[in-house]
Amino acid sequence: MDISEGVKTYAKTANGMMAAGTFRVIAGPCTVESYEQFEASAKAVRRAGFEYVRGGAFKPRTSPYSFQGLGEEGLKILSEVSGSLGLKVVTEVMDPYDIEMVMEHAEILQIGARNMANFSLLKRVGAAIAGTDHGAVLKRGLSATVEEWLLAAEYITAAGGDNVVLCERGIRTFEPSTRFTLDLSAVIVAKRLTDLPVIVDPSHAAGRRDLVVPLSKAAVAAEADGLMVESHYVPREALCDGEQALEVETLLSLKEALQPFASAMGRHII
Ligand code: PEP
Ligand code: MN
């Protein structure tokens, strides 16, 4: 099936999250753990010069015994802290019943890799953000093809939500040295097939913080429109994904580290 025609009809996403000539960085902890933890991590995102902070209140954990997130309390922390720092929020929504509540506290709704093919969630998110200033970040499924990923995005756009950003976050391969394998070919292929912006999450792809900056540079060179990276004010104390979280110092120097690559691509990092 040739999907390029259908997908191509959608224009660049609206509402200023992604603008031409820019490279958008979203950073923040995997999970909102407490007010203090999120505030300290979000302040570092602000100091690093970025406008969007991430943090999960509803976490899709592999084990049901792992910390599942603070839920509504986490959402309140997200909006309170981001409001006082002038940051915008990206956070995951896992359940259609929570969409409205999540929209009260966050500008951008993340649909996680494990929910990429949850078509009823995609339709509900599309309908909910239609005609609003809200947007959606759609992670690529762990074993989804580019075609499946783009068609999942179409579930959102077809339901009226046109402010959609695709996010490559690594796929499952036989390679055990990284948590997943960052598929930068998919970024380039997706960008040829759709006008939707494509960002890269090197944190979940690598699973190790030492690879995050090099992969981020590669993402810029691969024509990505932005990044989503995990960062934490004390990674070793993180309740989730601490091994892949950037330390504050690295986050603060990220813009500078990426700028030569962004300049070569004609982009300004925001
Ligand atoms: C996340 O962003 O914290 C997350 C769980 O990502 P993914 O859905 O890509 O695993
Ligand atoms: Mn995470």
Coordinates of C-alpha atoms and ligand atoms in Angstrom, one line a residue:
M1 CA 0.0 0.0 0.0
D2 CA 1.2 3.5 -0.8
I3 CA 0.7 5.6 2.3
S4 CA 2.6 8.6 1.1
E5 CA -0.4 10.3 -0.5
G6 CA -2.6 10.3 2.5
V7 CA 0.0 11.3 5.0
K8 CA 1.4 14.1 2.8
T9 CA -1.8 16.0 2.8
Y10 CA -1.2 17.1 6.4
A11 CA 0.5 20.4 6.9
K12 CA 3.3 21.2 9.4
T13 CA 1.9 21.1 12.8
A14 CA 0.3 24.3 14.2
N15 CA 0.5 26.3 17.4
G16 CA 4.2 27.1 17.4
M17 CA 5.5 24.0 19.1
M18 CA 7.6 23.4 16.0
A19 CA 8.5 26.3 13.7
A20 CA 10.5 26.3 10.5
G21 CA 14.2 26.7 11.0
T22 CA 14.1 25.6 14.6
F23 CA 15.2 22.6 16.5
R24 CA 12.9 22.0 19.5
V25 CA 14.3 20.3 22.7
I26 CA 12.0 18.9 25.3
A27 CA 13.8 17.8 28.5
G28 CA 12.9 16.6 31.9
P29 CA 12.6 13.6 34.2
C30 CA 11.1 10.3 33.2
T31 CA 8.6 10.6 36.0
V32 CA 7.3 13.2 38.4
E33 CA 8.3 11.8 41.7
S34 CA 7.7 14.8 44.1
Y35 CA 7.3 18.5 43.9
E36 CA 10.9 19.1 44.9
Q37 CA 12.3 16.6 42.5
F38 CA 10.3 17.9 39.6
E39 CA 10.9 21.6 40.4
A40 CA 14.7 21.1 40.6
S41 CA 14.7 19.1 37.4
A42 CA 12.5 21.7 35.6
K43 CA 14.6 24.6 36.8
A44 CA 17.6 22.9 35.1
V45 CA 15.6 22.7 31.9
R46 CA 14.8 26.4 32.1
R47 CA 18.4 27.3 32.8
A48 CA 19.5 25.1 29.8
G49 CA 17.4 27.4 27.6
F50 CA 14.6 25.1 26.7
E51 CA 10.8 25.9 26.7
Y52 CA 9.2 22.5 27.1
V53 CA 9.6 20.2 30.1
R54 CA 8.6 16.5 30.2
G55 CA 7.6 14.3 33.1
G56 CA 5.3 11.4 33.4
A57 CA 2.3 11.2 35.8
F58 CA 1.0 8.0 34.3
K59 CA 3.8 5.6 33.6
P60 CA 3.6 2.5 31.3
R61 CA 5.9 0.3 33.4
T62 CA 6.8 -3.2 32.3
S63 CA 6.2 -4.6 35.8
P64 CA 3.0 -3.9 37.6
Y65 CA 5.0 -3.8 40.8
S66 CA 7.1 -0.8 39.6
F67 CA 6.2 2.8 40.5
Q68 CA 3.3 3.7 38.3
G69 CA 3.5 7.5 38.6
L70 CA 1.7 9.9 40.9
G71 CA -1.4 10.2 38.6
E72 CA -3.5 13.4 39.2
E73 CA -1.1 14.6 42.0
G74 CA 1.7 14.4 39.4
L75 CA -0.3 16.4 36.9
K76 CA -0.9 19.1 39.5
I77 CA 2.9 19.3 40.2
L78 CA 3.6 19.5 36.5
S79 CA 1.3 22.5 35.9
E80 CA 2.1 24.3 39.1
V81 CA 5.9 24.1 38.6
S82 CA 5.8 24.7 34.8
G83 CA 3.4 27.7 35.3
S84 CA 5.8 29.3 37.8
L85 CA 8.8 28.7 35.5
G86 CA 7.1 29.7 32.3
L87 CA 7.6 26.2 30.8
K88 CA 5.2 24.2 28.7
V89 CA 4.5 20.6 29.6
V90 CA 4.6 17.3 27.7
T91 CA 3.2 14.3 29.6
E92 CA 1.8 10.9 28.7
V93 CA -1.8 10.0 28.7
M94 CA -2.5 6.2 28.8
D95 CA -6.2 6.0 29.3
P96 CA -8.9 7.8 27.2
Y97 CA -10.8 8.6 30.5
D98 CA -7.8 10.7 31.7
I99 CA -7.5 12.9 28.5
E100 CA -9.5 15.8 29.8
M101 CA -7.8 15.9 33.1
V102 CA -4.3 15.7 31.4
M103 CA -5.3 18.5 29.1
E104 CA -6.0 20.7 32.1
H105 CA -2.4 20.4 33.2
A106 CA -0.3 19.9 30.0
E107 CA 0.0 21.5 26.5
I108 CA 1.2 18.4 24.8
L109 CA -0.2 14.9 25.3
Q110 CA 2.3 12.1 24.8
I111 CA 1.2 8.7 23.4
G112 CA 3.7 6.2 24.5
A113 CA 5.4 3.5 22.4
R114 CA 3.3 0.8 24.1
N115 CA 0.1 2.6 23.1
M116 CA 1.0 3.6 19.6
A117 CA -1.5 1.1 18.2
N118 CA -4.2 1.8 20.8
F119 CA -6.5 3.2 18.1
S120 CA -9.3 4.2 20.4
L121 CA -6.9 6.3 22.5
L122 CA -5.5 7.8 19.3
K123 CA -9.0 8.7 18.1
R124 CA -10.0 10.2 21.4
V125 CA -6.8 12.3 21.7
G126 CA -7.3 13.5 18.1
A127 CA -10.9 14.6 18.9
A128 CA -9.9 16.1 22.2
I129 CA -7.1 18.3 20.9
A130 CA -9.0 19.3 17.7
G131 CA -9.5 23.1 17.6
T132 CA -7.5 23.6 20.8
D133 CA -3.9 24.8 21.4
H134 CA -3.0 21.3 22.6
G135 CA -0.8 18.9 20.6
A136 CA 0.2 15.3 20.7
V137 CA 3.6 13.6 20.6
L138 CA 3.3 10.1 19.1
K139 CA 6.1 7.7 20.0
R140 CA 6.9 5.0 17.6
G141 CA 6.0 1.5 18.8
L142 CA 8.8 -0.8 19.9
S143 CA 8.3 -3.0 16.8
A144 CA 6.2 -0.7 14.5
T145 CA 7.1 -0.1 10.9
V146 CA 7.3 3.5 9.7
E147 CA 4.1 2.8 7.8
E148 CA 2.3 1.7 11.0
W149 CA 3.6 4.7 12.8
L150 CA 2.4 7.2 10.2
L151 CA -0.9 5.5 10.0
A152 CA -1.2 5.7 13.8
A153 CA -0.6 9.5 13.4
E154 CA -3.3 9.6 10.9
Y155 CA -5.8 8.3 13.5
I156 CA -5.1 11.5 15.4
T157 CA -5.2 13.8 12.4
A158 CA -8.2 12.2 10.9
A159 CA -10.1 12.8 14.2
G160 CA -9.3 16.5 13.9
G161 CA -6.1 16.8 15.9
D162 CA -3.6 18.4 13.4
N163 CA -0.9 19.4 15.9
V164 CA 1.0 16.1 15.9
V165 CA 4.7 15.4 16.4
L166 CA 6.2 12.0 15.6
C167 CA 8.9 10.7 18.0
E168 CA 11.4 8.0 17.1
R169 CA 12.5 6.3 20.4
G170 CA 14.3 3.2 19.3
I171 CA 13.1 -0.2 18.2
R172 CA 13.7 -3.7 19.3
T173 CA 16.6 -5.4 17.6
F174 CA 19.0 -8.3 18.5
E175 CA 21.6 -5.8 19.7
P176 CA 21.9 -5.9 23.5
S177 CA 24.5 -3.1 24.1
T178 CA 21.7 -0.5 24.0
R179 CA 18.2 -0.7 25.5
F180 CA 16.7 -0.3 22.0
T181 CA 18.2 0.6 18.7
L182 CA 17.8 4.2 17.6
D183 CA 16.5 4.0 14.0
L184 CA 17.6 7.2 12.4
S185 CA 16.8 5.9 8.9
A186 CA 13.1 5.9 10.1
V187 CA 13.4 9.6 10.9
I188 CA 14.6 10.4 7.4
V189 CA 12.1 8.1 5.7
A190 CA 9.2 9.4 7.8
K191 CA 10.2 13.0 6.9
R192 CA 10.0 12.1 3.2
L193 CA 6.5 10.7 3.7
T194 CA 4.9 13.3 5.9
D195 CA 5.0 17.0 6.7
L196 CA 4.5 16.2 10.3
P197 CA 7.5 17.1 12.4
V198 CA 9.7 14.2 13.6
I199 CA 11.7 14.3 16.8
V200 CA 14.1 11.8 18.4
D201 CA 14.2 10.4 21.9
P202 CA 17.8 9.1 22.3
S203 CA 17.3 8.4 26.0
H204 CA 14.8 5.5 25.7
A205 CA 16.6 4.3 22.6
A206 CA 20.0 4.1 24.3
G207 CA 19.1 3.4 27.9
R208 CA 22.5 4.8 28.9
R209 CA 23.3 8.5 29.4
D210 CA 26.8 8.3 27.8
L211 CA 25.2 7.8 24.4
V212 CA 22.5 10.5 24.6
V213 CA 24.6 13.5 23.5
P214 CA 26.3 11.7 20.5
L215 CA 22.9 10.3 19.4
S216 CA 21.4 13.8 19.8
K217 CA 24.0 15.2 17.4
A218 CA 23.3 12.4 15.0
A219 CA 19.5 13.2 15.2
V220 CA 20.2 16.8 14.3
A221 CA 22.2 15.7 11.3
A222 CA 19.5 13.2 10.3
E223 CA 17.1 16.1 9.8
A224 CA 15.1 15.6 12.9
D225 CA 13.0 18.6 14.0
G226 CA 13.8 18.2 17.7
L227 CA 14.7 16.0 20.6
M228 CA 13.1 14.6 23.7
V229 CA 15.7 13.8 26.4
E230 CA 15.4 12.6 29.9
S231 CA 17.2 14.6 32.6
H232 CA 17.1 14.5 36.4
Y233 CA 18.7 16.6 39.1
V234 CA 20.0 13.5 40.9
P235 CA 19.8 10.6 38.3
R236 CA 21.0 8.0 40.7
E237 CA 18.0 8.7 42.9
A238 CA 15.5 8.5 40.1
L239 CA 12.6 6.1 40.6
C240 CA 12.5 5.4 36.9
D241 CA 15.1 5.4 34.0
G242 CA 17.9 7.0 36.1
E243 CA 20.6 5.3 34.0
Q244 CA 19.6 7.2 30.9
A245 CA 18.9 10.6 32.5
L246 CA 21.3 13.4 31.7
E247 CA 22.9 15.1 34.7
V248 CA 22.2 18.8 35.2
E249 CA 25.7 19.7 34.0
T250 CA 25.3 17.9 30.7
L251 CA 21.8 19.3 30.2
L252 CA 23.2 22.8 30.7
S253 CA 25.8 22.3 28.0
L254 CA 23.5 20.5 25.6
K255 CA 22.5 23.6 23.5
E256 CA 26.1 24.5 23.0
A257 CA 27.1 20.9 22.1
L258 CA 24.4 20.7 19.5
Q259 CA 24.6 24.2 18.1
P260 CA 27.4 23.5 15.5
F261 CA 25.3 20.6 14.1
A262 CA 22.1 22.7 14.2
S263 CA 23.8 25.6 12.4
A264 CA 25.1 23.2 9.7
M265 CA 21.4 22.2 9.2
G266 CA 20.2 25.8 9.2
R267 CA 18.4 25.5 12.5
H268 CA 18.2 27.4 15.7
I269 CA 17.8 25.4 18.9
I270 CA 14.9 26.4 21.1
Ligands
PEP1 C1 8.7 7.9 28.3 O1 8.8 8.8 27.5 O2 8.9 8.0 29.6 C2 8.3 6.6 27.9 C3 7.8 5.7 28.7 O3 8.6 6.4 26.6 P1 8.3 5.2 25.6 O4 6.8 5.2 25.5 O5 8.9 5.6 24.3 O6 8.9 4.0 26.2
MN2 MN 11.4 7.1 30.8

